[in-house]
Amino acid sequence: MDYEALLEHARAAARPVLGRAAPADYIPALARADPQAFGMALATVDGEVHGVGQWRTPFSVQSVSKLFALALALAHGGTALWRRVGREPSGNPFNSLIQLESEQGIPRNPFINAGALVVTDALLSLTGDARAAVVDFLREETGNPGISIDAAVAASEAGHGHRNAALAHFMASFGNLHNPVDDVLEHYFAHCSIAADCRDLALAGGFLARHGLRADGSRLLSRSDAKRINAVLLTCGTYDAAGEFAYRVGLPGKSGVGGGILAIVPGRGAVCAWSPGLDAVGNSVGATAALEDFTERSDWSVF
Ligand code: DON
């Protein structure tokens, strides 16, 4: 398969929409990103890597980190987590408070902010350091010791994190956070603020393409748990646009407001596209266009 040609074609397909949408600005540190920036990389299950554009430029991974936090929480703590967080698409914005009251503080899924706060809380209890657990995992899967938390982004999130604080306090009132709210928020903001590039994320997503096996061949998750995470990614990973993303791209995927989207092709590999301009839901316009082109033209598909 001529991956370079496929990636170049995907990049060309994204070009017309680059600069048409603005980066996230509710976290001020993200607003400075260049809306014209674009990168894309894929990593096969064997660790072969290809990339185009700014695929080695680090960006803020934001909600893409939620997928690693979930995998690690399940790996360390098993399926008890699912008593505290659901597996249904929310149909609401990723930072919505609206369902939490009628659903007694149990978030709809682990990828909306409320769900990721519960996952971070669980990972903090299980490991003693949720932020380090995610950073270490990314470094190990990619062989890149340079992956780290961008302290300026984390501070910017914390300074403007009223909605996440509201979600966390509200869930704490239902007994669905076990650690102090401020600790949970600190670890959550920190893992969202990790800076990594398209290559890093494509490699780090490999365990889901290898049915739970890490880059070194050891097992992180059972085959069944890897299947389940991919399923929840497909239905919930791109929020209230998960249906549209499934229609256009057809892969389990996780987006972040830094403009990255990591998509998984079980048995084949993982592919990450990045461009900072976002649609109204918070998914990257350029990354979605590139992934759509890539899946239309390659045999990297689950359908
Ligand atoms: O909590 C937040 O709002 C951000 N740290 C993450 C949100 C995000 O990336 C949603 N993704 N599209």
Tab-separated table of C-alpha atoms and ligand atoms in Angstrom, residues 26-27 62-63 94 113 157 164 188 192 239 255-257 282, ligand 1:
chain	number	residue	atom	x	y	z
A	26	TYR	CA	-12.490	29.103	25.508
A	27	ILE	CA	-9.031	27.930	26.624
A	62	GLN	CA	-6.797	17.806	24.841
A	63	SER	CA	-9.620	15.251	24.807
A	94	PHE	CA	-18.922	17.722	25.527
A	113	ASN	CA	-15.869	16.036	30.151
A	157	GLU	CA	-7.369	25.628	31.404
A	164	ASN	CA	-15.295	21.559	34.512
A	188	TYR	CA	-7.555	16.221	34.304
A	192	CYS	CA	-5.504	17.326	28.521
A	239	TYR	CA	-19.436	13.881	20.931
A	255	SER	CA	-11.115	14.263	18.870
A	256	GLY	CA	-9.646	17.049	20.980
A	257	VAL	CA	-10.151	20.811	20.929
A	282	GLY	CA	-15.427	20.968	18.730
B	1	DON	O1	-12.030	20.149	29.439
B	1	DON	C1	-11.973	20.678	28.340
B	1	DON	O2	-12.862	21.413	27.923
B	1	DON	C2	-10.765	20.380	27.491
B	1	DON	N1	-9.628	20.136	28.312
B	1	DON	C3	-10.982	19.201	26.609
B	1	DON	C4	-12.191	19.315	25.710
B	1	DON	C5	-12.018	18.654	24.395
B	1	DON	O3	-10.943	18.467	23.894
B	1	DON	C6	-13.256	18.332	23.679
B	1	DON	N2	-12.936	17.828	22.357
B	1	DON	N3	-13.266	17.974	21.289
